Short mmCIF file of C-alpha atoms in Angstrom, two decimals:
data_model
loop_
_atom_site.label_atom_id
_atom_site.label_comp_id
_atom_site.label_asym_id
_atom_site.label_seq_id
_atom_site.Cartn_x
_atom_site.Cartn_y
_atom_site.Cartn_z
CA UNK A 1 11.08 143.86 73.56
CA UNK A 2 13.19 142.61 70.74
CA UNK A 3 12.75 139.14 69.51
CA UNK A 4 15.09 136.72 67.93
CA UNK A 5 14.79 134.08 65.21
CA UNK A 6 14.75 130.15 65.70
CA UNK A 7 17.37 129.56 63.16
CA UNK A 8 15.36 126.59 61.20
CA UNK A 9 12.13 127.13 62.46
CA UNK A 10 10.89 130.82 61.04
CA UNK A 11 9.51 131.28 64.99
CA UNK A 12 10.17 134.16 67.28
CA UNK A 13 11.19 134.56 70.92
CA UNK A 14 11.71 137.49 73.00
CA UNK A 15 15.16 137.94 73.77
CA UNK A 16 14.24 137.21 77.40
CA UNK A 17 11.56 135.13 77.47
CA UNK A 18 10.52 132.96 81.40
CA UNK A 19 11.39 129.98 82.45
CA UNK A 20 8.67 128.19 84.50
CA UNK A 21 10.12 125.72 86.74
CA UNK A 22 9.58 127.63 89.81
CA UNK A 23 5.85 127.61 88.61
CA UNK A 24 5.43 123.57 89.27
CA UNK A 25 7.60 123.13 91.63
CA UNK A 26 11.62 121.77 93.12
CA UNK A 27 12.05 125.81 94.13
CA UNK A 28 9.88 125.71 97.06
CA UNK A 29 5.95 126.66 97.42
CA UNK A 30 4.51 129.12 95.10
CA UNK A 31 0.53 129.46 94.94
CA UNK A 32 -1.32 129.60 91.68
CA UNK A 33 -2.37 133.44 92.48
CA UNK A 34 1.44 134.43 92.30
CA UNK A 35 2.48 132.03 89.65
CA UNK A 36 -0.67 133.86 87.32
CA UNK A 37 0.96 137.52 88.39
CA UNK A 38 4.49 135.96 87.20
CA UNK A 39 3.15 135.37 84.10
CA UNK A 40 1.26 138.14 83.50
CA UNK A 41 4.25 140.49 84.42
CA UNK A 42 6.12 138.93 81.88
CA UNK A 43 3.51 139.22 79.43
CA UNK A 44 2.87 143.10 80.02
CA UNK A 45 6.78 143.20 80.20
CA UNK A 46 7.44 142.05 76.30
CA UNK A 47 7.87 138.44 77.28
CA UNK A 48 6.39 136.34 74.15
CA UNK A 49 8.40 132.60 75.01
CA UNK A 50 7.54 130.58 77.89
CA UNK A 51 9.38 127.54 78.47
CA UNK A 52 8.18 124.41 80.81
CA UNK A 53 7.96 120.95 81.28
CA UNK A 54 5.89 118.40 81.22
CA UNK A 55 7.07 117.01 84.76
CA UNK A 56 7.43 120.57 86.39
CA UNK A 57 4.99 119.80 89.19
CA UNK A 58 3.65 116.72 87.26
CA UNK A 59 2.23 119.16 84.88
CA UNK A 60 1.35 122.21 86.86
CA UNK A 61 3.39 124.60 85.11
CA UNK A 62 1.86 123.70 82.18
CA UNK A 63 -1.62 123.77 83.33
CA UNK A 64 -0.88 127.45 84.79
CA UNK A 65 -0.06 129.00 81.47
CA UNK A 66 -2.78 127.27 80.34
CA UNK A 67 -5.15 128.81 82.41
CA UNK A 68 -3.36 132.47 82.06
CA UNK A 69 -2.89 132.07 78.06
CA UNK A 70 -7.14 131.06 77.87
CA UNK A 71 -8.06 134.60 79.97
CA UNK A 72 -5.32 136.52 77.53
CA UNK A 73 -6.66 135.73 73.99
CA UNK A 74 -5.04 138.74 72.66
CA UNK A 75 -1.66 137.70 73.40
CA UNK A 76 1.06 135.57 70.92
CA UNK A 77 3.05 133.45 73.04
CA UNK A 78 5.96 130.73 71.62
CA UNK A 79 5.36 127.95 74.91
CA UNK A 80 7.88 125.39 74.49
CA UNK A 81 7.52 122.05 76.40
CA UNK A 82 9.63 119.77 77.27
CA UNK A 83 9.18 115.76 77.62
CA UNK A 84 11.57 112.55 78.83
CA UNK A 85 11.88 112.79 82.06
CA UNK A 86 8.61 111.17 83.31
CA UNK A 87 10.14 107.72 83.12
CA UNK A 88 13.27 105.66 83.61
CA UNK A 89 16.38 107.37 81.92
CA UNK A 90 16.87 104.41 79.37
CA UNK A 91 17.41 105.10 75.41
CA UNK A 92 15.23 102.53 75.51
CA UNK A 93 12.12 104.75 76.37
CA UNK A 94 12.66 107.15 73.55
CA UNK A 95 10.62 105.69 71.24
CA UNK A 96 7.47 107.05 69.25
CA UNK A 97 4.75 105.25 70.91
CA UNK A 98 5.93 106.87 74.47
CA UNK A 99 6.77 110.48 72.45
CA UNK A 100 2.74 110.13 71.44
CA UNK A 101 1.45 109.64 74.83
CA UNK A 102 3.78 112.18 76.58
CA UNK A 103 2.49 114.59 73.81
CA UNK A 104 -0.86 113.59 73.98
CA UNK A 105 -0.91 114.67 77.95
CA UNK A 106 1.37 118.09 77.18
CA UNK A 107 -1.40 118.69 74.71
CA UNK A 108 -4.18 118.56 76.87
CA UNK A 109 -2.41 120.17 79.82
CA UNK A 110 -1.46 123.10 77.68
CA UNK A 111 -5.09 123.21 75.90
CA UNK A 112 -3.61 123.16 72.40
CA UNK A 113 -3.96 121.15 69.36
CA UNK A 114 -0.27 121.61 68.56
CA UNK A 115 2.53 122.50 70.82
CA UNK A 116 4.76 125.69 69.52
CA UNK A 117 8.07 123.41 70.48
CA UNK A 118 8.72 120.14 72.24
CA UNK A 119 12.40 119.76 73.36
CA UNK A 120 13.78 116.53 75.05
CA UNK A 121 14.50 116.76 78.32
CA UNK A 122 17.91 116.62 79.00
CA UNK A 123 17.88 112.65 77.83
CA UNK A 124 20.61 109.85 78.18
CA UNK A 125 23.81 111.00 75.96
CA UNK A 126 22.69 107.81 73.66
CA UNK A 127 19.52 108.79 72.63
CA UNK A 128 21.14 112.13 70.67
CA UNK A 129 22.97 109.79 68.35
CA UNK A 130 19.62 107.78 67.93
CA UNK A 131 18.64 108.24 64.32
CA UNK A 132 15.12 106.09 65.02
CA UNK A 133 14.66 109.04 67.80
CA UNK A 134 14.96 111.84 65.67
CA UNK A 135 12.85 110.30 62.62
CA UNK A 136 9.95 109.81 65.76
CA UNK A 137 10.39 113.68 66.63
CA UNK A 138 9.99 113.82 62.46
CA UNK A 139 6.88 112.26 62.83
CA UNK A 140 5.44 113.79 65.50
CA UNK A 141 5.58 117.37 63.33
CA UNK A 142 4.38 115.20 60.06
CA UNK A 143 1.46 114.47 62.02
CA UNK A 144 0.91 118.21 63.18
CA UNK A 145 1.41 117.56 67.03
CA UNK A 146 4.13 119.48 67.42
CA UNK A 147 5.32 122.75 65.24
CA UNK A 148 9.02 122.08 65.29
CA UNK A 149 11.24 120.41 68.15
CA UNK A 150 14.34 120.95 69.64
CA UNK A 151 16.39 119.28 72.42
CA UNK A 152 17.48 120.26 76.31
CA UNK A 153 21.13 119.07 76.97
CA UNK A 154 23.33 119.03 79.63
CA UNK A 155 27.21 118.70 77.89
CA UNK A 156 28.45 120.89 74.96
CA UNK A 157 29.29 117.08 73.55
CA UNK A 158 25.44 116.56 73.34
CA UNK A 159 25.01 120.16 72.09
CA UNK A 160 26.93 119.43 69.18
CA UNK A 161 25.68 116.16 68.33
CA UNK A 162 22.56 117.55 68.65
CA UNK A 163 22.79 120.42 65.92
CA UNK A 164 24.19 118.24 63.71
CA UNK A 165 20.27 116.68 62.70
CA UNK A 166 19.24 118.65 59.83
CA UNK A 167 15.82 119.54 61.90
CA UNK A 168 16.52 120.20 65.70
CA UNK A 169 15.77 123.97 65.64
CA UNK A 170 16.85 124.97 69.04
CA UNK A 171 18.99 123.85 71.59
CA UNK A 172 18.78 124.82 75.51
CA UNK A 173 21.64 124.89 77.38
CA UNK A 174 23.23 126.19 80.75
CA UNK A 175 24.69 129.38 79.83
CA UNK A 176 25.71 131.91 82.15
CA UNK A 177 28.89 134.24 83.61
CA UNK A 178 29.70 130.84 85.85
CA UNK A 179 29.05 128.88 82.74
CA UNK A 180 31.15 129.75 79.53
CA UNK A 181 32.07 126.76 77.86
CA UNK A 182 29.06 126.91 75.14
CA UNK A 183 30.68 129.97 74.17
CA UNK A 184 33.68 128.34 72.53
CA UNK A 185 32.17 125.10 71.50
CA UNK A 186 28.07 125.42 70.89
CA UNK A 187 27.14 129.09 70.00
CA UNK A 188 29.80 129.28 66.96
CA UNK A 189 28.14 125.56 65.59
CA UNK A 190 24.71 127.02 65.90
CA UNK A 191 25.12 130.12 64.32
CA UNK A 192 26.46 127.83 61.50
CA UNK A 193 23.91 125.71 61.89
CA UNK A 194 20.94 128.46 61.99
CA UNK A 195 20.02 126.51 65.40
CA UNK A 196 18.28 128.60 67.88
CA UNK A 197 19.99 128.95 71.46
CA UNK A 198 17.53 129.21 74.52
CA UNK A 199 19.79 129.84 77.35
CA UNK A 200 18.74 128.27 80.59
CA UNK A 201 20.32 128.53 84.35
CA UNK A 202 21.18 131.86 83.76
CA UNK A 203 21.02 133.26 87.69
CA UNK A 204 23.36 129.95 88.38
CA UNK A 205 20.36 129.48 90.61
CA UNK A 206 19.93 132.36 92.05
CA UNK A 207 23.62 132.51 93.15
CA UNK A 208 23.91 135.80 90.71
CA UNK A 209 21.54 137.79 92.12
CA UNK A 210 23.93 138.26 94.93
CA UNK A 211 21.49 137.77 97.30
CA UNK A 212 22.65 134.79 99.60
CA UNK A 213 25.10 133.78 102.26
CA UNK A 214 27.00 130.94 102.83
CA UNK A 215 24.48 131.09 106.05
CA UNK A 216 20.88 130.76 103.32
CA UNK A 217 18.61 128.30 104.14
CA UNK A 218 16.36 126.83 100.97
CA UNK A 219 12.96 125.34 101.64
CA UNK A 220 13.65 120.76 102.17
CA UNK A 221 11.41 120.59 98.56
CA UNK A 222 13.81 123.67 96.91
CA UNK A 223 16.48 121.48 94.35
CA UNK A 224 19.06 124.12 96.09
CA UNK A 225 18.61 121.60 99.21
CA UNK A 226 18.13 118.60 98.16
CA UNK A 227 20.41 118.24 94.63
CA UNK A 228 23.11 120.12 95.63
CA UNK A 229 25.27 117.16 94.87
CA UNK A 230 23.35 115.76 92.48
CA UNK A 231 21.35 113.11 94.38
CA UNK A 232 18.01 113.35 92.13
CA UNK A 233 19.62 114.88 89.37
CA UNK A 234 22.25 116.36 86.61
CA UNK A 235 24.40 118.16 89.63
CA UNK A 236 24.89 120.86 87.00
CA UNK A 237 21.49 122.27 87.49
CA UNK A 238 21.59 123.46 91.04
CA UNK A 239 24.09 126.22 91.11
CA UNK A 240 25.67 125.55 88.03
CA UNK A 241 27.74 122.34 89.47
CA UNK A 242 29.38 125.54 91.26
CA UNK A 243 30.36 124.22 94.83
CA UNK A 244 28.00 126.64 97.04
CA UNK A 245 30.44 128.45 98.88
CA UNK A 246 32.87 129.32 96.44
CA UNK A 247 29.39 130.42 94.57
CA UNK A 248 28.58 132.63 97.25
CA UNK A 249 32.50 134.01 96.99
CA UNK A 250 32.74 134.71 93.60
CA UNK A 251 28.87 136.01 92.97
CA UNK A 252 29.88 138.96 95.38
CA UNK A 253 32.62 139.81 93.00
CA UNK A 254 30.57 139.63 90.60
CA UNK A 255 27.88 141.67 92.25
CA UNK A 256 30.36 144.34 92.43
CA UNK A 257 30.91 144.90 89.01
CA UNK A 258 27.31 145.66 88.34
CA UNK A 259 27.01 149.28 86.58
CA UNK A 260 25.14 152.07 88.07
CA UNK A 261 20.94 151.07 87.37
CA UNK A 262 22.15 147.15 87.11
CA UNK A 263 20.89 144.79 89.40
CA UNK A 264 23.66 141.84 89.72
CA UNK A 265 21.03 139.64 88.26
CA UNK A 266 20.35 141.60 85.61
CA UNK A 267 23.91 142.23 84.65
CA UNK A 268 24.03 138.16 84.53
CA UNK A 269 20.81 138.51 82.07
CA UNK A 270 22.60 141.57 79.61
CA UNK A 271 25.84 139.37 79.46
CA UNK A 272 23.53 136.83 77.72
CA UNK A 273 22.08 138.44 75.36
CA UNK A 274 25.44 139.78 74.21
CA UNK A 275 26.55 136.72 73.55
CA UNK A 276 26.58 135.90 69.10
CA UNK A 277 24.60 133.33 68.81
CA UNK A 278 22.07 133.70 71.96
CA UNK A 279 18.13 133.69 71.00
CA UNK A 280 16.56 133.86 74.45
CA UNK A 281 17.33 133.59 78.13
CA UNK A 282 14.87 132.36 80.20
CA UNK A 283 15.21 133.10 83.82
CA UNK A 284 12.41 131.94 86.57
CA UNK A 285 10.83 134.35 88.95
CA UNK A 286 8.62 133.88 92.19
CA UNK A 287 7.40 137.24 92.06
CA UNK A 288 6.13 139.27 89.52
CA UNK A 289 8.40 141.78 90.83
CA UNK A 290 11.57 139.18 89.78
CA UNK A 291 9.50 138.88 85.88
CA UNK A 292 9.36 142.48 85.36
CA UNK A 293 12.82 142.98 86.78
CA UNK A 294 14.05 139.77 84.46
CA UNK A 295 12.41 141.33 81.50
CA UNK A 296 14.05 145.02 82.28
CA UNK A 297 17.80 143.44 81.13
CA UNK A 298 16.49 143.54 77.45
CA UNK A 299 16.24 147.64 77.81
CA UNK A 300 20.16 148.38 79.90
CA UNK A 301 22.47 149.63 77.45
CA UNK A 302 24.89 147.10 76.49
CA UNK A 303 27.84 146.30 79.22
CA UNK A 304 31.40 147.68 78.04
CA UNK A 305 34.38 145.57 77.28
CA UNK A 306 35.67 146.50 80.27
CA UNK A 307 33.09 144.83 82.44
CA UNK A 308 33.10 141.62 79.57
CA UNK A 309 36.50 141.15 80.39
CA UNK A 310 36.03 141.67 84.04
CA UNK A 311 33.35 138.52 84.49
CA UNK A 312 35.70 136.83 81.81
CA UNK A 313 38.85 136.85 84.42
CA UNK A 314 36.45 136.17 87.41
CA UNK A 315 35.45 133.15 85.47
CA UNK A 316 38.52 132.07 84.54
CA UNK A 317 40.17 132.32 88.49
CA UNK A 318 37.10 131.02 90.23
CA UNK A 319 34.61 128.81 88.33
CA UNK A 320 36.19 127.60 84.94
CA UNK A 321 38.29 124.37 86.84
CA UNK A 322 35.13 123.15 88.72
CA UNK A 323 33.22 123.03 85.63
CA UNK A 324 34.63 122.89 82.30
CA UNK A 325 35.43 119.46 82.08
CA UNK A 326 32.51 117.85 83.50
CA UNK A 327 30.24 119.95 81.40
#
Protein backbone atom coordinates (compact mmCIF):
# COMPACT_ATOMS: atom_id res chain seq x y z
CA UNK A 1 0.00 0.00 0.00
CA UNK A 2 1.25 3.48 -0.57
CA UNK A 3 2.31 5.55 2.32
CA UNK A 4 2.30 9.21 2.92
CA UNK A 5 4.61 11.65 4.70
CA UNK A 6 3.97 13.44 8.17
CA UNK A 7 4.76 16.81 6.86
CA UNK A 8 7.27 17.84 9.91
CA UNK A 9 7.89 14.67 11.26
CA UNK A 10 9.99 12.52 8.39
CA UNK A 11 7.35 9.45 9.54
CA UNK A 12 5.23 7.34 7.28
CA UNK A 13 1.62 6.16 7.27
CA UNK A 14 -0.24 4.03 4.99
CA UNK A 15 -2.65 5.90 3.15
CA UNK A 16 -5.33 3.92 5.02
CA UNK A 17 -4.14 3.06 8.08
CA UNK A 18 -7.09 1.61 11.30
CA UNK A 19 -8.63 3.29 13.66
CA UNK A 20 -9.09 1.33 16.93
CA UNK A 21 -11.91 2.60 18.85
CA UNK A 22 -14.13 -0.23 18.16
CA UNK A 23 -11.18 -2.31 19.68
CA UNK A 24 -11.79 -0.82 23.47
CA UNK A 25 -14.95 -0.15 23.34
CA UNK A 26 -18.38 2.74 22.92
CA UNK A 27 -19.21 0.47 19.51
CA UNK A 28 -20.61 -2.41 21.28
CA UNK A 29 -18.83 -5.88 22.42
CA UNK A 30 -15.95 -7.10 20.49
CA UNK A 31 -13.74 -10.04 22.05
CA UNK A 32 -9.99 -9.90 22.08
CA UNK A 33 -9.89 -13.03 19.49
CA UNK A 34 -11.64 -10.75 16.80
CA UNK A 35 -10.06 -7.50 17.76
CA UNK A 36 -6.33 -9.62 17.17
CA UNK A 37 -7.86 -10.87 13.52
CA UNK A 38 -8.76 -6.97 12.90
CA UNK A 39 -5.45 -6.17 13.36
CA UNK A 40 -3.80 -8.68 11.76
CA UNK A 41 -5.97 -8.21 8.54
CA UNK A 42 -4.86 -4.87 8.41
CA UNK A 43 -1.40 -5.73 8.86
CA UNK A 44 -1.34 -8.48 5.99
CA UNK A 45 -3.50 -5.84 4.09
CA UNK A 46 -0.58 -2.94 3.89
CA UNK A 47 -1.86 -1.21 6.97
CA UNK A 48 1.44 0.30 8.76
CA UNK A 49 -0.56 3.27 11.19
CA UNK A 50 -2.71 2.36 13.95
CA UNK A 51 -4.34 4.99 15.80
CA UNK A 52 -5.92 4.67 19.55
CA UNK A 53 -6.43 6.10 22.71
CA UNK A 54 -5.47 5.98 25.85
CA UNK A 55 -9.20 5.89 27.26
CA UNK A 56 -10.54 3.52 24.43
CA UNK A 57 -11.73 0.87 26.87
CA UNK A 58 -9.58 2.43 29.70
CA UNK A 59 -6.66 1.25 27.76
CA UNK A 60 -7.71 -1.88 26.02
CA UNK A 61 -7.12 -0.86 22.63
CA UNK A 62 -3.88 -0.11 23.47
CA UNK A 63 -3.06 -3.16 25.32
CA UNK A 64 -4.46 -5.24 22.17
CA UNK A 65 -1.95 -3.91 19.71
CA UNK A 66 0.31 -4.42 22.22
CA UNK A 67 -0.14 -7.88 22.50
CA UNK A 68 -0.53 -8.35 18.45
CA UNK A 69 2.62 -5.93 17.68
CA UNK A 70 4.91 -8.34 20.52
CA UNK A 71 3.80 -11.84 18.41
CA UNK A 72 4.60 -9.74 14.93
CA UNK A 73 8.27 -8.62 15.45
CA UNK A 74 8.76 -8.41 11.81
CA UNK A 75 6.32 -5.80 11.26
CA UNK A 76 6.90 -1.59 11.22
CA UNK A 77 3.93 -0.06 12.56
CA UNK A 78 3.48 4.10 13.18
CA UNK A 79 0.80 3.57 16.57
CA UNK A 80 -0.31 6.91 17.45
CA UNK A 81 -1.96 7.50 20.89
CA UNK A 82 -3.93 9.79 22.03
CA UNK A 83 -4.25 11.39 25.73
CA UNK A 84 -6.72 14.19 27.60
CA UNK A 85 -9.63 12.78 27.97
CA UNK A 86 -9.11 10.71 31.18
CA UNK A 87 -9.95 13.69 33.35
CA UNK A 88 -12.11 16.77 33.72
CA UNK A 89 -12.16 18.88 30.41
CA UNK A 90 -10.42 21.97 32.13
CA UNK A 91 -7.27 23.85 30.40
CA UNK A 92 -6.39 23.58 33.64
CA UNK A 93 -5.39 19.81 33.43
CA UNK A 94 -3.11 20.26 30.50
CA UNK A 95 -0.17 20.65 32.19
CA UNK A 96 3.24 18.63 32.08
CA UNK A 97 3.10 16.85 35.27
CA UNK A 98 -0.44 15.18 34.14
CA UNK A 99 1.08 14.84 30.21
CA UNK A 100 3.99 12.62 32.20
CA UNK A 101 1.74 10.37 33.98
CA UNK A 102 -0.80 9.89 31.11
CA UNK A 103 2.38 9.01 29.05
CA UNK A 104 3.90 7.06 31.53
CA UNK A 105 0.60 4.60 31.52
CA UNK A 106 0.30 4.81 27.35
CA UNK A 107 3.87 3.68 27.61
CA UNK A 108 3.45 0.75 29.52
CA UNK A 109 0.11 -0.21 27.98
CA UNK A 110 1.64 -0.06 24.55
CA UNK A 111 5.04 -1.87 25.78
CA UNK A 112 7.26 0.85 24.34
CA UNK A 113 9.91 3.07 25.54
CA UNK A 114 8.73 5.84 23.21
CA UNK A 115 5.41 6.32 21.62
CA UNK A 116 5.57 6.86 17.56
CA UNK A 117 2.90 9.95 18.15
CA UNK A 118 0.85 11.30 21.02
CA UNK A 119 -2.02 13.59 19.84
CA UNK A 120 -4.38 15.47 22.31
CA UNK A 121 -7.53 14.33 22.51
CA UNK A 122 -9.88 16.52 21.16
CA UNK A 123 -9.10 19.11 24.29
CA UNK A 124 -11.00 22.36 25.45
CA UNK A 125 -10.67 25.08 22.46
CA UNK A 126 -8.33 27.02 25.20
CA UNK A 127 -5.75 24.74 25.64
CA UNK A 128 -4.70 25.07 21.59
CA UNK A 129 -3.81 28.68 22.19
CA UNK A 130 -1.85 27.53 25.40
CA UNK A 131 1.77 28.29 24.66
CA UNK A 132 2.85 26.57 28.32
CA UNK A 133 0.89 23.40 26.65
CA UNK A 134 2.74 23.15 23.65
CA UNK A 135 6.33 23.88 25.28
CA UNK A 136 5.12 20.60 27.78
CA UNK A 137 4.39 18.48 24.46
CA UNK A 138 8.16 20.08 23.60
CA UNK A 139 9.35 18.49 26.49
CA UNK A 140 7.91 15.42 26.47
CA UNK A 141 9.92 14.67 22.87
CA UNK A 142 13.19 16.48 24.56
CA UNK A 143 12.98 13.85 27.00
CA UNK A 144 12.51 10.98 24.34
CA UNK A 145 8.91 9.87 25.52
CA UNK A 146 7.30 10.62 22.67
CA UNK A 147 8.75 10.79 18.84
CA UNK A 148 6.77 13.75 17.67
CA UNK A 149 3.08 14.87 18.68
CA UNK A 150 0.23 16.10 17.08
CA UNK A 151 -3.30 17.13 18.15
CA UNK A 152 -7.13 15.57 17.67
CA UNK A 153 -9.65 18.49 17.09
CA UNK A 154 -13.06 18.84 16.68
CA UNK A 155 -13.59 22.59 14.73
CA UNK A 156 -11.59 23.70 11.62
CA UNK A 157 -11.05 26.95 14.15
CA UNK A 158 -8.92 24.57 16.37
CA UNK A 159 -7.41 22.98 13.23
CA UNK A 160 -5.95 26.10 12.28
CA UNK A 161 -4.79 27.30 15.48
CA UNK A 162 -3.37 24.20 15.84
CA UNK A 163 -0.97 24.15 12.68
CA UNK A 164 0.06 27.32 13.38
CA UNK A 165 2.84 25.81 16.34
CA UNK A 166 5.94 25.39 14.51
CA UNK A 167 6.00 21.52 15.84
CA UNK A 168 2.43 19.89 15.79
CA UNK A 169 3.10 17.43 12.93
CA UNK A 170 -0.29 16.08 12.33
CA UNK A 171 -3.65 17.00 12.84
CA UNK A 172 -6.83 14.50 12.99
CA UNK A 173 -9.90 15.63 11.99
CA UNK A 174 -13.51 14.52 10.88
CA UNK A 175 -13.28 14.31 7.27
CA UNK A 176 -15.63 12.65 5.15
CA UNK A 177 -18.37 13.01 1.98
CA UNK A 178 -20.92 14.31 4.99
CA UNK A 179 -18.05 16.33 6.27
CA UNK A 180 -16.33 18.88 3.82
CA UNK A 181 -15.56 21.87 5.55
CA UNK A 182 -11.68 20.92 6.25
CA UNK A 183 -11.49 20.94 2.66
CA UNK A 184 -11.73 24.69 2.25
CA UNK A 185 -10.28 25.78 5.49
CA UNK A 186 -7.62 22.98 7.03
CA UNK A 187 -6.16 20.82 4.16
CA UNK A 188 -4.92 24.04 2.04
CA UNK A 189 -3.13 25.44 5.69
CA UNK A 190 -1.53 22.09 6.14
CA UNK A 191 -0.19 21.51 2.96
CA UNK A 192 1.38 24.97 3.65
CA UNK A 193 2.22 24.08 6.75
CA UNK A 194 3.84 20.48 5.84
CA UNK A 195 1.28 19.24 8.70
CA UNK A 196 0.19 15.75 8.30
CA UNK A 197 -3.72 15.11 7.99
CA UNK A 198 -5.06 11.79 9.62
CA UNK A 199 -8.61 11.74 8.65
CA UNK A 200 -10.94 10.30 11.20
CA UNK A 201 -14.95 9.53 11.08
CA UNK A 202 -14.67 8.68 7.70
CA UNK A 203 -17.86 6.00 7.46
CA UNK A 204 -19.87 9.07 9.32
CA UNK A 205 -20.26 6.13 11.65
CA UNK A 206 -21.08 3.64 9.72
CA UNK A 207 -23.92 5.69 8.09
CA UNK A 208 -21.77 5.32 4.61
CA UNK A 209 -21.63 1.93 4.36
CA UNK A 210 -25.24 2.07 3.45
CA UNK A 211 -26.03 -0.52 5.55
CA UNK A 212 -28.79 0.78 8.05
CA UNK A 213 -32.38 1.81 8.35
CA UNK A 214 -34.03 4.38 9.99
CA UNK A 215 -35.47 0.99 11.78
CA UNK A 216 -31.31 -0.13 13.16
CA UNK A 217 -31.00 -0.84 16.52
CA UNK A 218 -27.21 -0.20 18.12
CA UNK A 219 -26.13 -2.16 21.16
CA UNK A 220 -27.22 0.47 24.85
CA UNK A 221 -22.99 0.66 25.25
CA UNK A 222 -22.62 1.53 21.12
CA UNK A 223 -21.95 5.78 21.15
CA UNK A 224 -24.60 5.43 18.06
CA UNK A 225 -27.20 4.96 21.11
CA UNK A 226 -26.24 6.67 23.66
CA UNK A 227 -24.43 10.14 22.09
CA UNK A 228 -26.55 10.62 19.43
CA UNK A 229 -27.20 14.05 20.76
CA UNK A 230 -24.26 14.53 22.33
CA UNK A 231 -25.01 13.61 25.96
CA UNK A 232 -21.36 12.15 26.84
CA UNK A 233 -19.72 13.79 24.15
CA UNK A 234 -18.63 16.19 21.02
CA UNK A 235 -22.21 15.37 19.15
CA UNK A 236 -20.05 15.54 16.03
CA UNK A 237 -18.63 12.15 16.55
CA UNK A 238 -21.64 9.94 16.29
CA UNK A 239 -22.81 10.26 12.77
CA UNK A 240 -21.04 13.17 11.90
CA UNK A 241 -23.53 15.65 13.97
CA UNK A 242 -25.71 14.31 10.86
CA UNK A 243 -29.35 14.03 12.32
CA UNK A 244 -29.87 10.05 11.88
CA UNK A 245 -32.59 9.98 9.60
CA UNK A 246 -31.70 12.40 7.15
CA UNK A 247 -28.23 10.22 7.45
CA UNK A 248 -29.97 7.24 6.56
CA UNK A 249 -31.68 9.43 3.46
CA UNK A 250 -28.86 10.83 1.99
CA UNK A 251 -26.25 7.69 2.58
CA UNK A 252 -28.64 5.74 0.13
CA UNK A 253 -27.97 8.37 -2.42
CA UNK A 254 -24.87 8.13 -1.84
CA UNK A 255 -24.77 4.37 -1.93
CA UNK A 256 -26.03 4.67 -5.34
CA UNK A 257 -23.35 6.36 -6.84
CA UNK A 258 -20.89 3.72 -5.93
CA UNK A 259 -18.99 2.44 -9.27
CA UNK A 260 -19.13 -1.05 -10.42
CA UNK A 261 -16.43 -3.20 -7.72
CA UNK A 262 -17.08 -0.16 -5.02
CA UNK A 263 -18.53 -0.91 -1.91
CA UNK A 264 -20.42 2.46 -0.64
CA UNK A 265 -17.95 2.41 2.16
CA UNK A 266 -15.21 2.14 0.22
CA UNK A 267 -16.19 4.81 -2.22
CA UNK A 268 -16.41 7.07 1.16
CA UNK A 269 -12.62 5.74 1.84
CA UNK A 270 -11.25 6.58 -2.17
CA UNK A 271 -12.93 10.11 -1.86
CA UNK A 272 -10.41 10.59 1.00
CA UNK A 273 -7.55 9.83 -0.20
CA UNK A 274 -8.21 12.06 -3.20
CA UNK A 275 -8.41 14.76 -1.27
CA UNK A 276 -4.67 17.30 -1.58
CA UNK A 277 -3.57 17.36 1.48
CA UNK A 278 -4.93 13.89 3.07
CA UNK A 279 -2.08 11.53 4.74
CA UNK A 280 -4.21 8.70 6.11
CA UNK A 281 -7.77 7.67 6.80
CA UNK A 282 -8.34 5.59 9.48
CA UNK A 283 -11.57 3.74 9.49
CA UNK A 284 -12.55 1.06 12.43
CA UNK A 285 -13.62 -2.43 11.66
CA UNK A 286 -15.28 -5.28 13.83
CA UNK A 287 -14.33 -7.84 11.52
CA UNK A 288 -11.38 -8.61 9.83
CA UNK A 289 -13.51 -8.92 6.91
CA UNK A 290 -14.41 -4.81 7.39
CA UNK A 291 -10.03 -4.30 7.75
CA UNK A 292 -9.28 -6.04 4.63
CA UNK A 293 -12.25 -4.49 2.88
CA UNK A 294 -11.10 -0.86 4.51
CA UNK A 295 -7.63 -1.45 3.30
CA UNK A 296 -8.91 -2.57 -0.45
CA UNK A 297 -9.96 1.47 -1.14
CA UNK A 298 -6.13 2.21 -1.42
CA UNK A 299 -6.05 -0.28 -4.71
CA UNK A 300 -9.81 1.15 -6.74
CA UNK A 301 -8.83 3.29 -9.45
CA UNK A 302 -9.42 6.79 -8.66
CA UNK A 303 -13.32 8.04 -8.76
CA UNK A 304 -14.06 10.41 -11.89
CA UNK A 305 -15.08 13.99 -11.68
CA UNK A 306 -18.24 13.02 -12.42
CA UNK A 307 -18.87 11.04 -9.29
CA UNK A 308 -16.63 14.06 -7.21
CA UNK A 309 -19.10 16.35 -8.24
CA UNK A 310 -21.95 14.03 -7.63
CA UNK A 311 -21.15 13.55 -3.58
CA UNK A 312 -20.18 17.36 -3.86
CA UNK A 313 -24.03 18.37 -4.79
CA UNK A 314 -25.39 15.62 -2.40
CA UNK A 315 -23.41 17.39 0.21
CA UNK A 316 -24.27 20.58 -0.54
CA UNK A 317 -28.47 19.77 -0.65
CA UNK A 318 -28.46 17.45 2.31
CA UNK A 319 -25.69 17.72 4.95
CA UNK A 320 -23.68 21.06 4.46
CA UNK A 321 -26.59 23.35 6.64
CA UNK A 322 -26.65 20.85 9.59
CA UNK A 323 -23.03 21.00 9.92
CA UNK A 324 -20.92 23.64 8.63
CA UNK A 325 -21.36 26.10 11.11
CA UNK A 326 -21.17 24.19 14.19
CA UNK A 327 -18.07 22.46 13.01
Amino acid sequence: MDEREFGRSGQHASVVGLGTWQLGADWGDVDEKDALAVLEAAAESGVTFFDTADVYGDGRSEQTIATFLGGRPDLHVLVATKMGRRVDQIPENYVLDNFRAWNDRSRRNLGVDRVDLVQLHCPPTAVYSSDAVFDALDTLVEEERVAAYGVSVETCAEALTAIARPHVVSVQIILNPFRMKPLREVLPAAREAGVGIIARVPLASGLLSGKYTKDTVFAENDHRTYNRHGESFDQGETFSGVDYATGVEAAAEFAALAPEGYTPAQLALRWIIQQPGVTTVIPGARSAEQSRANAAAAKLPALSDATLQAIEDLYDRRIKEQVESRW
